[in-house]
Amino acid sequence: MSRRLFFRLWLAFVGLALAHPGAAAASDPLAEALALPTAGSLTGAADVPVFGWVENAAGVRNIWVGARGQPARRLTAHTQDDGLQLYDLAFSRDGSSLAFVAGGDEEYPDEESLPNPAARAEAPAQQVFIVPVAGGAPLLIGRGHSPVFSPDGQRLAFTRRGEVWLWSRSGQAQSLVKVDGRITSLAWSPDGARLLLSESRGEHSYVALLDAGDGRLRYLDPGLGHSTDPVFSPDGHEVAFIRYLSPPQGAAHDVGTYWSIRVVDVASGRARSLWAAPAGRGGRYAGTRSRNLFWSRDGHILFPWERTGWMHVYAIDAARGGEPRALTSGAFEVETFLLGGDRTSLVYAANDGDIDRRRIWRRPIAGGPAVRLGGRDSTMLFYPTVAGDSVGAIATDVARPAHAVLLDERASPLGRAPAAQGFIAPEAVTFRAADGMESHGQFFRGRGEGRRPALVYIHGGPRRQMVLGFHPSRYYSNGYIMNQQLAARGYHVLVVNYRSGTGYGLAFRDAPDTGREGASEYRDILAAGRWLEARADVDPARVGAWGGSWGGYLTALALARDSDLFASGVDFHGVHSMLRPVPNNLSPEAQERARQLQWASSPLGAIDRWRSPVLLIHGDDDRNVDFAQSLVLARELSARGIPYRELVFPNERHSFFRHDSWLQSLRATMDFLDQTLMRRQPLQ
């Protein structure tokens, strides 16, 4: 080869590497899939069909906007995997401005100690910004969260650690009032004169009205229990809200009435009970994953109820009350719902007709058939969102993670929607535990021939349902990617939707003796392991388990109770001791029995039977599961000579904020399972 030809080839190679940085490196399917952009926090403008969402691409979060017939545009310019969360998106009604929050923790927004997963010299503050949708630099409004524009778009209310702040385009933000509890559900009255809010004080909460002019606060019909989901009537003259009590420890499920809908006249403060749930199914309050009370333009209040044993939406006349009318019905669950842009129709997401997937429908409140939105292909649709006369959603399928779509004749992407390469369609399966409970799962068939290792994947929550494709949550999207990669390496993987999860009705979600009251959901995990063990293409000596949070708890329980079946496991931030204070409505003897049951339901309660190796993964700034849960388990494993490995992330939260933390965790999981199950090598 001549020197000139060599030089030309070398230049071509360098040019290819610069244009495609990963081209010269070895392919890393796990890293490539984890780096795919995922969308969340979809919101819409009230009067125009403009949508906004947060995109996370390899840990770099940015806000995008899009609409029918217009290319999506990025409104922020973040470039680092720094763990800085973006959330609480809120448009002005005309769609010209978008407020959002950067920094802090969306799940725990009022904490004094702010997350700092990138270990900066100072933790990033939790700050409210406004950005022009037409383009321009974001404007810092102040510290806080939960921003909401006034109807005319000239003012912005937000909250910070029990205070309500008000910003005006003609001045700086000012504090209006400070309360003792945490403020949620902040909303403006239709005339822009008042703010409505719910104030949580731990074991009880109130609904209050705040005068936006002079800061006077007035509590509406305060009572015992929780008052939540307040909503104005269309004319602003009344407020409705849900009031509920938590049932006492040990109460039978078919007795007691624990919740009602209250209506208060704003001018006089007079309150009335519009409706109270009767005893029996649905007598205990349970909401959906979104707002749970809406007041339609034609005078109906919409709310969720499980009277039939399934979560459905009901309507009741706001003036006359009476018997609620079911707007949805059947052997399926409504996951989220809202009013259509005309405020006379219901839009909802449910697993109607396909219990392990999600679709979106719309139907008139006054009556008429439900119409499915977004076409009839295999795309799953979550979290319907209204913008003007349009409906958007978060969509996923087998190969494409969460992305924003417009629901027209089909689910048309509003922004980027790249697909993962080589992903297989998981298979829907069912199996029964020893006590007869049927569970659903998704089976990822491992590549290759002959007997191979197998894994049970256990989701967290436990109020969750895994689906037949990418999950809209980034946490479970990453779990789905990992299960696909494990299958590609030859593992069979069975994802278990165990009892106490959602999607399969009230009896399944509220199954007896779960958690601290007996860990009955573990029977479904054991059944899943036995289901895999019995397959002719599974090596019964190489069955393992992995999962996070409640799934980490059940993984640890599997290893502690049944090391003869579960030969290895990976426990992401799991609970290992279920001991907690016992309610004081029980006698001293009953309290002691309850504590003994908590211990028997704990992995530590069976630690002397634990033999299998485990990988423990935890961030030490976890606010959902105390880091001490992994510390105490490591001590007990060490004392018994049980082999384990550890991966700890200083300053990380429960659902790791940094992409690199996820990548390290899943690579370590792959290596650990390859060593202990695929190759059956002892830990060094």
XYZ file of N, CA and C in Angstrom, residues 11-120:
330
model
N -7.355 9.314 7.016
C -8.213 10.495 7.103
C -9.688 10.101 7.084
N -10.043 9.147 6.226
C -11.442 8.699 6.151
C -11.883 8.090 7.469
N -10.992 7.280 8.089
C -11.316 6.653 9.372
C -11.515 7.709 10.456
N -10.601 8.701 10.504
C -10.723 9.763 11.502
C -12.005 10.550 11.288
N -12.340 10.856 10.035
C -13.576 11.587 9.758
C -14.796 10.821 10.206
N -14.798 9.493 9.978
C -15.918 8.667 10.430
C -16.016 8.679 11.947
N -14.876 8.594 12.631
C -14.875 8.585 14.089
C -15.373 9.900 14.647
N -15.002 11.019 14.001
C -15.470 12.321 14.479
C -16.956 12.497 14.233
N -17.443 12.041 13.089
C -18.873 12.176 12.783
C -19.711 11.251 13.637
N -19.169 10.089 13.978
C -19.880 9.087 14.775
C -18.934 8.621 15.880
N -18.935 9.301 17.029
C -17.937 9.008 18.061
C -17.890 7.551 18.479
N -19.001 6.840 18.415
C -19.000 5.448 18.854
C -18.582 4.466 17.780
N -18.340 4.966 16.565
C -18.091 4.048 15.457
C -16.771 3.310 15.608
N -15.772 3.997 16.158
C -14.461 3.364 16.262
C -14.340 2.482 17.490
N -15.287 2.603 18.417
C -15.243 1.823 19.654
C -16.097 0.574 19.507
N -15.838 -0.366 20.391
C -16.637 -1.584 20.370
C -18.071 -1.258 20.755
N -18.998 -1.968 20.142
C -20.418 -1.738 20.426
C -20.732 -2.127 21.865
N -21.530 -1.309 22.529
C -21.971 -1.559 23.898
C -23.494 -1.442 23.903
N -24.209 -2.558 23.643
C -25.674 -2.468 23.515
C -26.360 -1.911 24.747
N -25.871 -2.247 25.941
C -26.493 -1.729 27.155
C -26.367 -0.216 27.214
N -25.161 0.303 26.991
C -24.954 1.751 27.041
C -25.758 2.458 25.954
N -25.807 1.863 24.762
C -26.544 2.486 23.665
C -28.035 2.576 23.975
N -28.591 1.510 24.522
C -30.023 1.511 24.838
C -30.336 2.472 25.981
N -29.480 2.486 27.015
C -29.720 3.390 28.140
C -29.621 4.851 27.727
N -28.859 5.144 26.684
C -28.680 6.528 26.243
C -29.827 7.040 25.387
N -30.762 6.175 25.001
C -31.893 6.629 24.187
C -32.694 7.694 24.934
N -33.144 8.744 24.246
C -33.926 9.779 24.927
C -35.284 9.248 25.384
N -35.678 9.654 26.592
C -37.002 9.319 27.116
C -37.704 10.601 27.511
N -39.010 10.631 27.305
C -39.803 11.834 27.570
C -40.699 11.620 28.773
N -40.955 12.689 29.502
C -41.863 12.657 30.644
C -42.359 14.048 30.961
N -43.186 14.152 32.009
C -43.733 15.436 32.467
C -44.470 16.171 31.356
N -45.203 15.440 30.536
C -45.934 16.062 29.430
C -47.003 17.003 29.968
N -47.092 18.201 29.401
C -48.120 19.166 29.784
C -48.583 19.904 28.541
N -49.732 20.589 28.644
C -50.292 21.299 27.504
C -50.840 22.656 27.906
N -50.897 23.569 26.955
C -51.503 24.882 27.175
C -53.019 24.756 27.114
N -53.733 25.547 27.916
C -55.188 25.405 28.009
C -55.897 25.839 26.741
N -55.416 26.915 26.086
C -56.191 27.507 24.990
C -55.636 27.218 23.604
N -54.434 26.693 23.506
C -53.823 26.427 22.205
C -53.206 25.035 22.216
N -53.117 24.390 21.055
C -52.608 23.004 21.006
C -51.089 22.944 21.003
N -50.461 23.362 22.109
C -49.013 23.341 22.256
C -48.664 22.476 23.461
N -47.724 21.567 23.281
C -47.317 20.640 24.336
C -45.864 20.892 24.727
N -45.567 20.595 25.990
C -44.197 20.652 26.464
C -43.865 19.389 27.236
N -42.598 19.006 27.233
C -42.174 17.803 27.956
C -40.686 17.905 28.287
N -40.253 17.048 29.203
C -38.840 16.943 29.566
C -38.273 15.712 28.880
N -37.155 15.891 28.212
C -36.449 14.769 27.589
C -35.152 14.512 28.339
N -34.898 13.248 28.642
C -33.667 12.817 29.300
C -32.900 11.945 28.321
N -31.771 12.431 27.864
C -30.932 11.690 26.921
C -29.577 11.449 27.568
N -29.336 10.217 28.018
C -28.092 9.851 28.703
C -27.826 10.774 29.885
N -28.881 11.129 30.604
C -28.746 11.947 31.796
C -28.789 13.436 31.550
N -28.781 13.861 30.299
C -28.877 15.281 29.975
C -30.351 15.624 29.783
N -30.881 16.453 30.685
C -32.305 16.779 30.675
C -32.533 18.141 30.027
N -33.522 18.201 29.145
C -33.908 19.461 28.516
C -35.410 19.491 28.290
N -35.932 20.702 28.157
C -37.361 20.901 27.917
C -37.579 21.151 26.433
N -38.584 20.455 25.888
C -38.957 20.587 24.481
C -40.420 20.996 24.377
N -40.754 21.646 23.269
C -42.150 21.968 22.959
C -42.441 21.514 21.539
N -43.709 21.177 21.286
C -44.109 20.738 19.963
C -45.600 20.863 19.763
N -46.018 20.793 18.520
C -47.435 20.897 18.163
C -47.640 20.225 16.818
N -48.910 20.043 16.449
C -49.237 19.414 15.175
C -48.618 20.206 14.019
N -47.896 19.483 13.141
C -47.354 20.122 11.951
C -46.151 21.006 12.189
N -45.613 21.011 13.417
C -44.457 21.849 13.711
C -43.335 20.979 14.272
N -42.110 21.193 13.833
C -41.009 20.416 14.412
C -40.801 20.790 15.871
N -40.449 19.813 16.678
C -40.211 20.068 18.097
C -38.994 20.976 18.260
N -39.050 21.820 19.302
C -37.962 22.753 19.583
C -37.511 22.596 21.033
N -36.222 22.723 21.244
C -35.664 22.646 22.589
C -35.623 24.043 23.191
N -36.130 24.185 24.429
C -36.184 25.490 25.084
C -35.052 25.708 26.075
N -34.379 24.647 26.498
C -33.256 24.776 27.420
C -32.007 24.193 26.775
N -30.866 24.453 27.373
C -29.605 24.068 26.734
C -28.663 23.387 27.712
N -29.169 22.439 28.494
C -28.322 21.681 29.406
C -27.491 20.672 28.612
N -26.270 20.434 29.068
C -25.345 19.555 28.330
C -24.691 18.493 29.196
N -24.966 18.460 30.511
C -24.247 17.575 31.418
C -25.167 16.544 32.064
N -24.593 15.381 32.351
C -25.252 14.366 33.182
C -24.971 14.734 34.639
N -25.674 15.759 35.134
C -25.393 16.304 36.455
C -26.462 15.968 37.488
N -27.468 15.183 37.092
C -28.520 14.817 38.028
C -29.497 15.929 38.315
N -29.410 17.059 37.621
C -30.314 18.185 37.864
C -31.684 17.874 37.271
N -32.674 17.706 38.116
C -34.015 17.388 37.647
C -34.721 18.619 37.079
N -35.522 18.404 36.040
C -36.424 19.412 35.481
C -37.839 18.864 35.595
N -38.779 19.648 36.118
C -40.126 19.129 36.368
C -41.095 20.279 36.617
N -42.341 19.940 36.976
C -43.404 20.912 37.269
C -43.607 21.892 36.118
N -43.674 21.381 34.886
C -43.913 22.246 33.735
C -45.337 22.801 33.782
N -45.503 24.090 33.459
C -46.828 24.730 33.465
C -46.847 25.854 32.437
N -47.777 25.775 31.480
C -47.944 26.808 30.466
C -48.836 27.933 30.973
N -48.640 29.152 30.438
C -49.694 30.154 30.490
C -50.814 29.689 29.567
N -52.031 30.167 29.799
C -53.177 29.659 29.025
C -52.974 29.831 27.523
N -52.354 30.942 27.120
C -52.177 31.195 25.691
C -50.958 30.498 25.105
N -50.220 29.751 25.936
C -49.081 28.989 25.439
C -47.859 29.809 25.106
N -47.816 31.082 25.487
C -46.664 31.921 25.147
C -45.507 31.760 26.120
N -45.804 31.322 27.352
C -44.771 31.171 28.372
C -44.882 29.796 29.020
N -43.737 29.287 29.434
C -43.695 27.994 30.118
C -42.874 28.150 31.399
N -43.487 27.813 32.528
C -42.772 27.797 33.802
C -42.296 26.378 34.080
N -41.164 26.274 34.788
C -40.651 24.955 35.159
C -39.759 25.100 36.383
N -39.409 23.951 36.958
C -38.536 23.902 38.130
C -37.268 23.148 37.763
N -36.143 23.673 38.204
C -34.850 23.003 38.040
C -34.213 22.833 39.409
N -33.710 21.626 39.691
C -33.056 21.357 40.957
C -34.008 20.808 41.997
N -33.449 20.323 43.084
C -34.266 19.713 44.121
C -34.720 18.322 43.728
N -35.726 17.847 44.431
C -36.256 16.501 44.230
C -37.758 16.620 44.027
N -38.233 16.200 42.858
C -39.652 16.307 42.547
C -40.507 15.549 43.548
N -40.017 14.413 44.037
C -40.799 13.607 44.965
C -40.779 14.190 46.378
N -39.689 14.833 46.748
C -39.551 15.444 48.076
C -39.158 16.909 47.887
N -40.113 17.752 47.463
C -39.750 19.092 46.998
C -39.421 20.101 48.090
N -39.794 19.850 49.328
C -39.633 20.859 50.379
C -38.511 20.544 51.359
N -37.576 19.695 50.982
C -36.522 19.318 51.905
C -35.502 20.437 52.087
N -34.985 20.527 53.312
C -33.884 21.449 53.578
C -32.611 20.969 52.894
N -32.357 19.660 52.943
C -31.159 19.083 52.335
C -31.463 18.727 50.884
N -30.850 19.438 49.966
C -31.117 19.255 48.544
C -30.217 18.176 47.954
N -30.691 17.466 46.942
C -29.857 16.428 46.323
C -28.646 17.033 45.622
N -27.534 16.312 45.677
C -26.303 16.767 45.042
C -25.537 15.561 44.495
N -26.156 14.801 43.574
C -25.530 13.554 43.109
C -24.237 13.765 42.333
N -24.027 14.958 41.771
C -22.788 15.223 41.041
C -21.684 15.749 41.952
N -21.963 15.816 43.258
C -20.970 16.247 44.258
C -20.388 17.617 43.928
N -21.247 18.568 43.624
C -20.794 19.943 43.414
C -20.364 20.561 44.752
